[in-house]
Tab-separated table of C-alpha atoms in Angstrom:
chain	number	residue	atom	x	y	z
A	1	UNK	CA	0.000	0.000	0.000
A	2	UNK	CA	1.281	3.258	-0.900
A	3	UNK	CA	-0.622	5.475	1.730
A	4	UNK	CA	2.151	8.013	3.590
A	5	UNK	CA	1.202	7.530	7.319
A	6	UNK	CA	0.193	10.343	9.725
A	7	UNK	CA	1.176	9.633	13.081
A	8	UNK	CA	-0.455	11.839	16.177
A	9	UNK	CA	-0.953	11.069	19.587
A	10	UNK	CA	-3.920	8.231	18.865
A	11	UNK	CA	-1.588	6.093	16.749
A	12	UNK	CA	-1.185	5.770	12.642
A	13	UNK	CA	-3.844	7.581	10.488
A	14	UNK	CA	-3.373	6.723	6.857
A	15	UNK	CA	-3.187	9.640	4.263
A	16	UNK	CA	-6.042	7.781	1.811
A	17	UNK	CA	-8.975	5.971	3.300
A	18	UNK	CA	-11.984	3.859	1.881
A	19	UNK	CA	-14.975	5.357	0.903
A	20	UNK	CA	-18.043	5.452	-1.302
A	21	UNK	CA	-18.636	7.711	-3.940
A	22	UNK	CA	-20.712	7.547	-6.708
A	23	UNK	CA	-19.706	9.503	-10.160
A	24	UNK	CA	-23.191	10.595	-11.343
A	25	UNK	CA	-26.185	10.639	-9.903
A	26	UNK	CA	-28.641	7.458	-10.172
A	27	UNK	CA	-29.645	4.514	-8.419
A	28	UNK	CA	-28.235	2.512	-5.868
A	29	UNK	CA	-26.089	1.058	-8.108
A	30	UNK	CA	-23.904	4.250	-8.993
A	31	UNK	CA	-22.947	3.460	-5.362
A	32	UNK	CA	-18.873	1.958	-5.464
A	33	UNK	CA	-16.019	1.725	-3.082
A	34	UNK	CA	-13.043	4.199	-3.649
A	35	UNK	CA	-10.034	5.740	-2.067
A	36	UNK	CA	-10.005	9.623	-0.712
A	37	UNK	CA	-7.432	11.054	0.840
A	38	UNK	CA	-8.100	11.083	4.819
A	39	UNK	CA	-9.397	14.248	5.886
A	40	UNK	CA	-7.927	16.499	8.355
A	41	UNK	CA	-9.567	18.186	11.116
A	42	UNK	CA	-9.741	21.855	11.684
A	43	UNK	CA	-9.587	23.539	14.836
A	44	UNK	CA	-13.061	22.906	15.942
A	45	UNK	CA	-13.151	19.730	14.315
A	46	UNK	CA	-12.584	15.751	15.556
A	47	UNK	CA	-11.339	13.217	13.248
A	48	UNK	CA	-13.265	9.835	13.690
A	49	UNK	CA	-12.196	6.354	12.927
A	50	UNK	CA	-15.718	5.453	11.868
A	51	UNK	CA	-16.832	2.099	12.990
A	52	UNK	CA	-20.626	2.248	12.002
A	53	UNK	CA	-22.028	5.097	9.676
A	54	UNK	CA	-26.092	5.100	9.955
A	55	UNK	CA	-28.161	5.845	6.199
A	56	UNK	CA	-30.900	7.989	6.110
A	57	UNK	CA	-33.643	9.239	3.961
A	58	UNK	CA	-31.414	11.900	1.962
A	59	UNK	CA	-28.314	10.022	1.517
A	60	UNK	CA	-30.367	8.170	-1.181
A	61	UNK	CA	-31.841	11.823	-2.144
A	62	UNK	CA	-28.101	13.627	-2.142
A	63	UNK	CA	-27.190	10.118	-4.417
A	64	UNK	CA	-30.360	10.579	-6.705
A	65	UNK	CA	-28.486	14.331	-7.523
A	66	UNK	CA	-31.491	16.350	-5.681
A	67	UNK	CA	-29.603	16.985	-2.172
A	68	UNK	CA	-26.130	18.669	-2.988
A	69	UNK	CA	-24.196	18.663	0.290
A	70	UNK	CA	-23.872	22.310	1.685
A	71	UNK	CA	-20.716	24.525	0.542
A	72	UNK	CA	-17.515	23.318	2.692
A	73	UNK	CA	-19.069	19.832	3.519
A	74	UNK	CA	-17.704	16.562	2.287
A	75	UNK	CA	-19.387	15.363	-1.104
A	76	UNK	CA	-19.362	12.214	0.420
A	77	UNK	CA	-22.710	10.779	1.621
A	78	UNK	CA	-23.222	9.913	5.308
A	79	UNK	CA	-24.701	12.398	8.150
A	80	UNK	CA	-24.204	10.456	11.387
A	81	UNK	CA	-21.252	7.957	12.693
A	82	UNK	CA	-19.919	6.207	15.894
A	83	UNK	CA	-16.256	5.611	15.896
A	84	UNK	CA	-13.137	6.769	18.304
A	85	UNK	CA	-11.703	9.859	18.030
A	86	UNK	CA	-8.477	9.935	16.380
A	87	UNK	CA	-7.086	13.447	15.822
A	88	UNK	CA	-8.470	16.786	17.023
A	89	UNK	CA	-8.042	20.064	16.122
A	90	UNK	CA	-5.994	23.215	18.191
A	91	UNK	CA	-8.984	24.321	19.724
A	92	UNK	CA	-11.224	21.099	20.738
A	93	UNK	CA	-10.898	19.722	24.294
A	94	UNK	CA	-8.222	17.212	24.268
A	95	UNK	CA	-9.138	15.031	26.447
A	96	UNK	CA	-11.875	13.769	23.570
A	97	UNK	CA	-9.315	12.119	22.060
A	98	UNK	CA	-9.244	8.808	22.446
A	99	UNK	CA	-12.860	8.969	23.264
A	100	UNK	CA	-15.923	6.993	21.611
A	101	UNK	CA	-18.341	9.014	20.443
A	102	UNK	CA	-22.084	9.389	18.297
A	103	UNK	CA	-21.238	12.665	15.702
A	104	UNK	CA	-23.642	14.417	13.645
A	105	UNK	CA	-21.745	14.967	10.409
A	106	UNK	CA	-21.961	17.833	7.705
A	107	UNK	CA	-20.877	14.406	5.534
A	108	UNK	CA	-18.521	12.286	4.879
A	109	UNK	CA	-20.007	9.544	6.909
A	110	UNK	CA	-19.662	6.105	4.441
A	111	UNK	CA	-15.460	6.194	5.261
A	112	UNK	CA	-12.967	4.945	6.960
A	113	UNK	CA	-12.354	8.348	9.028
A	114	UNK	CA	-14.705	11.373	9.221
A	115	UNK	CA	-14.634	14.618	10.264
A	116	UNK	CA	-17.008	16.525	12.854
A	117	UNK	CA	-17.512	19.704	14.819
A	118	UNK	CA	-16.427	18.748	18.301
A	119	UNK	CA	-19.881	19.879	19.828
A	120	UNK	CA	-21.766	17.977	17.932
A	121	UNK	CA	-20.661	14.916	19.645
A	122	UNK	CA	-22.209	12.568	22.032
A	123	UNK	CA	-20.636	10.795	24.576
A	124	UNK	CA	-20.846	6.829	23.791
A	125	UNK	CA	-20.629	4.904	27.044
A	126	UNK	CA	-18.529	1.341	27.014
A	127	UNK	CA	-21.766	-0.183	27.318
A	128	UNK	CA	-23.565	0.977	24.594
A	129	UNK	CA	-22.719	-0.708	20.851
A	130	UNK	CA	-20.816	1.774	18.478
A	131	UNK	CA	-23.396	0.102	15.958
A	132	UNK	CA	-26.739	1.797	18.239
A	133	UNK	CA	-24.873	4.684	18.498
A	134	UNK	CA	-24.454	5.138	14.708
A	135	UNK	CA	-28.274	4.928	14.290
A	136	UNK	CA	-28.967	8.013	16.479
A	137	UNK	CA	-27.953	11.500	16.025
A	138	UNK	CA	-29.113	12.389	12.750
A	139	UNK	CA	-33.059	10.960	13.870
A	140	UNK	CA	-32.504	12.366	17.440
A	141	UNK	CA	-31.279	15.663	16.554
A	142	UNK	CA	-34.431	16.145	13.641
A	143	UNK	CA	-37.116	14.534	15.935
A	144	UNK	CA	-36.212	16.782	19.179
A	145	UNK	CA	-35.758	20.142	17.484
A	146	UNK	CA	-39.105	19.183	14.952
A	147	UNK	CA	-41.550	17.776	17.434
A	148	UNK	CA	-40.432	19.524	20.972
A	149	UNK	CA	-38.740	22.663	19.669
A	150	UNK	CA	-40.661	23.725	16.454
A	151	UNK	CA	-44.139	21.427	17.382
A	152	UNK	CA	-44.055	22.748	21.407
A	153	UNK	CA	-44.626	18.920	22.237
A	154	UNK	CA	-45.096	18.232	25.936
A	155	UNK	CA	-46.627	16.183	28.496
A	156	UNK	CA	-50.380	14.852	27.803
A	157	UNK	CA	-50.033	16.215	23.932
A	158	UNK	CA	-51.154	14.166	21.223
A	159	UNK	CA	-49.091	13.620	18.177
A	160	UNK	CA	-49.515	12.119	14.894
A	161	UNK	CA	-46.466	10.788	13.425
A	162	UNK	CA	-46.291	9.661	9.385
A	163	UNK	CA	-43.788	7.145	8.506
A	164	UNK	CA	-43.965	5.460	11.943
A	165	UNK	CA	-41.198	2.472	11.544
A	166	UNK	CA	-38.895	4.595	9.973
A	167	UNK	CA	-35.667	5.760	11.574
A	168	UNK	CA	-37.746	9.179	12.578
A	169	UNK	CA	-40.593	7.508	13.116
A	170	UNK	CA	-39.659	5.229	15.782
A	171	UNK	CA	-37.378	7.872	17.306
A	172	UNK	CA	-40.588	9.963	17.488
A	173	UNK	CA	-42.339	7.430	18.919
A	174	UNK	CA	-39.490	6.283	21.820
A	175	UNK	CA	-38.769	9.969	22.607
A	176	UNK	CA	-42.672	10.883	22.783
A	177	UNK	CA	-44.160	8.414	24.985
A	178	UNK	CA	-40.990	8.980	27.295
A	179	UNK	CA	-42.203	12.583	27.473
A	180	UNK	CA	-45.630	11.688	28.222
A	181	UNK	CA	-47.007	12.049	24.749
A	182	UNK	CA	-50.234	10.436	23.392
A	183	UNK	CA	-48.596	8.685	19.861
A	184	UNK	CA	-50.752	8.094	16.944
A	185	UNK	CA	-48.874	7.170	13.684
A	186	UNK	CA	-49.323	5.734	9.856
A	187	UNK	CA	-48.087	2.554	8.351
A	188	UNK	CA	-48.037	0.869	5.036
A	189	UNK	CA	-49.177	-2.585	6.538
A	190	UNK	CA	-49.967	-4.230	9.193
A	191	UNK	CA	-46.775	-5.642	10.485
A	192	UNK	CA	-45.639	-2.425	10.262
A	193	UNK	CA	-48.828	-1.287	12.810
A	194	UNK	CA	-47.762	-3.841	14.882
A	195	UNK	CA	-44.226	-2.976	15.029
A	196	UNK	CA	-45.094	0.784	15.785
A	197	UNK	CA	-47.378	-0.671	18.729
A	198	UNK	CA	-44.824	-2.664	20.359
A	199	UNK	CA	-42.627	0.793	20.760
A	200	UNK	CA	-45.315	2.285	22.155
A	201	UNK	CA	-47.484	3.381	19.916
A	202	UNK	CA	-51.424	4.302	20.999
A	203	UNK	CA	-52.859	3.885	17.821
A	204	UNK	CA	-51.243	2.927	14.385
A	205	UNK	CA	-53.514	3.405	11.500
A	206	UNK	CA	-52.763	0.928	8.503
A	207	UNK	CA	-52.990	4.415	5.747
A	208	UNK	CA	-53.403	1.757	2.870
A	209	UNK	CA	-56.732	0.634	4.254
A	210	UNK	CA	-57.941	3.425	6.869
A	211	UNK	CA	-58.702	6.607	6.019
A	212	UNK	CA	-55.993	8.356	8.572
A	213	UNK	CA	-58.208	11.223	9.168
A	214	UNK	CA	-61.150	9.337	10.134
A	215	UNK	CA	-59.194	7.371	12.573
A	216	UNK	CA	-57.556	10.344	14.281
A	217	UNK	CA	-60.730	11.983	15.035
A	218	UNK	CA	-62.720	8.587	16.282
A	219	UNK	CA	-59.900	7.539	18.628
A	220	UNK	CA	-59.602	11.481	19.796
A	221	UNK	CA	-63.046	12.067	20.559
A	222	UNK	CA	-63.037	14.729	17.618
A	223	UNK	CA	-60.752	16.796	19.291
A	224	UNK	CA	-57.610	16.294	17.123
A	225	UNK	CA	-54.025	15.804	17.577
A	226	UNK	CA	-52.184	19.162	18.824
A	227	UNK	CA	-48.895	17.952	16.648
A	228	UNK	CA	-48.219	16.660	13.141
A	229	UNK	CA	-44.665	15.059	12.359
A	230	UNK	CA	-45.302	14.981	8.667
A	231	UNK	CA	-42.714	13.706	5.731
A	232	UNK	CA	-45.330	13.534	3.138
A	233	UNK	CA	-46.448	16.784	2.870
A	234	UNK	CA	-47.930	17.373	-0.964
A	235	UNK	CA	-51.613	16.326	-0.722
A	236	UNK	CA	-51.077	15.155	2.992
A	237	UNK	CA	-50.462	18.826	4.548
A	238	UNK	CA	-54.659	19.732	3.979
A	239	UNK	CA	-55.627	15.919	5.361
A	240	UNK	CA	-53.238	16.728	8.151
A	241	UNK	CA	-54.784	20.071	9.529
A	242	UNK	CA	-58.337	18.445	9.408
A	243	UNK	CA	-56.731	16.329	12.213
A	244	UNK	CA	-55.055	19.004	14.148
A	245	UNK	CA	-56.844	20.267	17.075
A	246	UNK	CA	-56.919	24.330	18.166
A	247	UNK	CA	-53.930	25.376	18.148
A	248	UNK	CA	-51.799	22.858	16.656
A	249	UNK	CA	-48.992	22.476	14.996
A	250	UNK	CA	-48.331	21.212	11.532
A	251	UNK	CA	-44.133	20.438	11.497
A	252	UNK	CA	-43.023	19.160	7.974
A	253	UNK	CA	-39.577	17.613	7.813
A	254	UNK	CA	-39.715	15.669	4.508
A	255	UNK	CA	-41.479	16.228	1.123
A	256	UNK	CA	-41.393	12.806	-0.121
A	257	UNK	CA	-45.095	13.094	-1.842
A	258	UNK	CA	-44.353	16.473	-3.394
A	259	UNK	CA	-43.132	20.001	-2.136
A	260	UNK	CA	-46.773	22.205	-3.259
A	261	UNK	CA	-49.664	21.758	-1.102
A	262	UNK	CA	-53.255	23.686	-1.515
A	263	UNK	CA	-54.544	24.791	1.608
A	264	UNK	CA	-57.498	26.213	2.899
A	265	UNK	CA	-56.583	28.821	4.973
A	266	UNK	CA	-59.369	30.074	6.165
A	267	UNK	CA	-59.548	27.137	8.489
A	268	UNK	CA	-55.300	27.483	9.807
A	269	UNK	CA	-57.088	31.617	10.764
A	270	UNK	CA	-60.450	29.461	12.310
A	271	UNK	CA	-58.447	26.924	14.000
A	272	UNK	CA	-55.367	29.362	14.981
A	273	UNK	CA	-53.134	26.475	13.127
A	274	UNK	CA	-49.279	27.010	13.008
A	275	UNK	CA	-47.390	25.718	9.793
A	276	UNK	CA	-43.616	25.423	10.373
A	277	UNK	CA	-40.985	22.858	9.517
A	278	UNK	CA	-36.934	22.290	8.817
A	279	UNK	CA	-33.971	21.005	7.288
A	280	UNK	CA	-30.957	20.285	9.498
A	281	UNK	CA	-28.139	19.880	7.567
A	282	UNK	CA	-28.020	23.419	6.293
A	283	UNK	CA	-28.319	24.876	9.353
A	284	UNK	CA	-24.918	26.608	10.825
A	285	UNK	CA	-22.914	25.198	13.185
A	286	UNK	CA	-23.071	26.985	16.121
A	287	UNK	CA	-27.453	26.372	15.888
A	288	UNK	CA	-26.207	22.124	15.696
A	289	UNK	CA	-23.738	23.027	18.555
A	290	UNK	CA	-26.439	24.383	20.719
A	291	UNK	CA	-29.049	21.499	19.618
A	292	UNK	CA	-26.420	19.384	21.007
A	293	UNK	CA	-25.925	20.788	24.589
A	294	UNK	CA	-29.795	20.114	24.828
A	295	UNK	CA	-30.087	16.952	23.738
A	296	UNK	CA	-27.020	16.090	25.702
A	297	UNK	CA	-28.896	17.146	28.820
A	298	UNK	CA	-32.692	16.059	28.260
A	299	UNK	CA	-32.589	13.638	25.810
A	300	UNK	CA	-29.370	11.725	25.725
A	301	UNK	CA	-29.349	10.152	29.448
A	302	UNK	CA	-32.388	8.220	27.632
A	303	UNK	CA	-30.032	6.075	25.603
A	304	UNK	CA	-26.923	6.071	27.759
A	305	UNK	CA	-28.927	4.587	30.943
A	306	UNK	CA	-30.548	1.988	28.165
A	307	UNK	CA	-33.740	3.041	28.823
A	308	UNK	CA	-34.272	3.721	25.201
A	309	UNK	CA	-32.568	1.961	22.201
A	310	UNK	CA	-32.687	2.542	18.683
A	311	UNK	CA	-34.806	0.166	16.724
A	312	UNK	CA	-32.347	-1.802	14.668
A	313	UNK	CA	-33.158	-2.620	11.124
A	314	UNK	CA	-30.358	-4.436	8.443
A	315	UNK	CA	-26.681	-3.771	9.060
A	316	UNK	CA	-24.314	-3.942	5.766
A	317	UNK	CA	-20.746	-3.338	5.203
A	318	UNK	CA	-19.445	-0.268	4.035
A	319	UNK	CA	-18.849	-2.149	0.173
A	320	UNK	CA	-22.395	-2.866	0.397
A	321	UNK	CA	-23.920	0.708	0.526
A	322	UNK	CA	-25.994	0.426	-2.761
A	323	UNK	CA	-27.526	-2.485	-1.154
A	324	UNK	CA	-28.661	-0.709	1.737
A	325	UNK	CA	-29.867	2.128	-0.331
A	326	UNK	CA	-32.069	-0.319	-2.182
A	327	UNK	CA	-33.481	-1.239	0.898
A	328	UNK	CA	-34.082	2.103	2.014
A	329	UNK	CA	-35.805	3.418	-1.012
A	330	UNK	CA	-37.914	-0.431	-1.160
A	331	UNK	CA	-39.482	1.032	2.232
A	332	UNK	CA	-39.152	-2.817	3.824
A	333	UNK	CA	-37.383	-1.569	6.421
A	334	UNK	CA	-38.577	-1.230	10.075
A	335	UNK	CA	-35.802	1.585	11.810
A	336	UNK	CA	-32.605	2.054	11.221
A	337	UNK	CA	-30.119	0.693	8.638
A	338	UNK	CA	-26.783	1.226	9.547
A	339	UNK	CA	-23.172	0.051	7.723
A	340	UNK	CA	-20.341	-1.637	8.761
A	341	UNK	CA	-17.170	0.477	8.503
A	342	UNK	CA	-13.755	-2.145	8.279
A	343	UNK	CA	-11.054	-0.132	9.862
A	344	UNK	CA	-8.004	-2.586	10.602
């Protein structure tokens, strides 16, 4: 091998790593295994030898050419890792390195090593699996600044969540019945109901046979949900507020049936309905840094005390990205697919 070693005070860091790339936009299969020279850290910045990297929703979108990653990122797909930190830069604590930690990447996650903002690290506990902490920043970080930030969630609220066994959805459900929230959500089938009512879920309503809207104001009494976690959006978003009682909140976070929506706003002015959502990953550092601190203090404890786990779905290795794309974008899937990273 013809890689110039790096040595710092972890050990050897190669100058050229593994990593997938993809040379046009497509399918899964544009997806192949490359080598990229190791990134280096800058002052604010850890270097992590990635052991898991968890996929998610726009990975496959950033492959498909519709999600460029932000100016400055890596064009590399991958938004959250576990791994040990390696290297850090002049101005990051140093007793991090060495440490095993959960990041929240800018991208760059589906490599050997990846860089990350020291604050937007979470501690990773010896008894916690690198591969569980892989599959948890990138949901945690959306679901608690969406649904308790932007959607005001709290205790004895009722939320409707669409996509319920996906990586969001289950976070949404774990992290809203451990704050006391009523959880209603949407599934393709019912295995997938099922699934979402083993995590906790009050009521999962099968969307291919129930009319959603229907169901959320029988089981409510016709009062309505005061939250809506939607992904859908499209022709979803005017179903949605029909479901949303006084004062509720409408949070999109995904567009996956269409960005336009036709409203009738006379009823958000009758009903005093709020329409908000967000996108993380442009967001600037220092907002991530401070999402951080407060999920590191509310939220966090959750999964380092094992009191709440991700929901696992299919792990693959790192050379096998396209295939977990494909499952991804099949929608089989029930949580969080995470891949392998080799790193010895």
């Amino acid at each position: 091998m013809d890689d110039i070693a790096v040595a710092n005070e972890a050990g050897t860091i190669p100058a050229n790593m593994d990593a997938i790339g993809f040379a046009q936009p497509g399918g899964p299969d544009v997806l192949a295994m490359e080598r990229a020279k190791t990134p280096q850290p800058g002052a604010q910045d850890v270097l992590i030898r990635v052991a898991y990297a968890g996929v998610n929703r726009p990975d496959c979108i950033q492959r498909a050419g519709h999600y460029p990653a932000p100016p400055g990122a890596s064009p590399i797909l991958g938004l959250e890792v576990a791994g040990e930190v390696v290297a850090v830069g002049e101005d990051v604590p140093r007793e991090m390195l060495g440490s095993r930690v959960a990041a929240l990447t800018p991208g760059g996650g589906y490599a050997q090593y990846c860089i990350a903002p020291w604050q937007h690290c979470l501690p990773v506990p010896a008894e916690m699996p690198l591969r569980q902490a892989a599959a948890i920043p990138e949901t945690l970080f959306t679901v608690w600044h969406n649904v308790f930030e932007r959607g005001l969630a709290a205790d004895g609220d009722r939320l409707l969540i669409h996509g319920g066994t996906s990586g969001i959805g289950t976070m949404a459900i774990m992290l809203a019945k451990a704050f006391g929230i009523y959880v209603i959500v949407t599934c393709g089938d019912e295995a997938k109901c099922a699934a979402a009512r083993d995590l906790g879920a009050d009521l999962a309503i099968n969307y291919r046979e129930t009319d959603f809207v229907e169901a959320v104001k029988q089981n409510t009494g016709g009062k309505g949900v005061n939250v809506v976690l939607d992904m859908v959006s499209g022709d979803y978003v005017a179903r949605n507020l029909k479901c949303l009682a006084e004062d509720g909140r409408h949070v999109t976070i995904a567009v996956l049936g269409g960005p336009k929506a036709e409203l009738n706003m006379a009823l958000v002015m009758m009903r005093r309905l709020t329409l908000t959502g967000s996108t993380l990953r442009p967001r600037s550092d220092a907002f991530k840094s401070a999402l951080a601190d407060e999920i590191a203090r509310h939220a966090w404890p959750l999964f380092t005390t094992g009191e709440l786990a991700p929901i696992m779905d299919q792990t693959f290795d790192l050379k096998d990205a396209a295939a977990a794309h494909a499952r991804m974008e099949a929608g089989k899937h029930i949580g969080k697919i995470v891949l392998e990273v080799p790193n010895g």
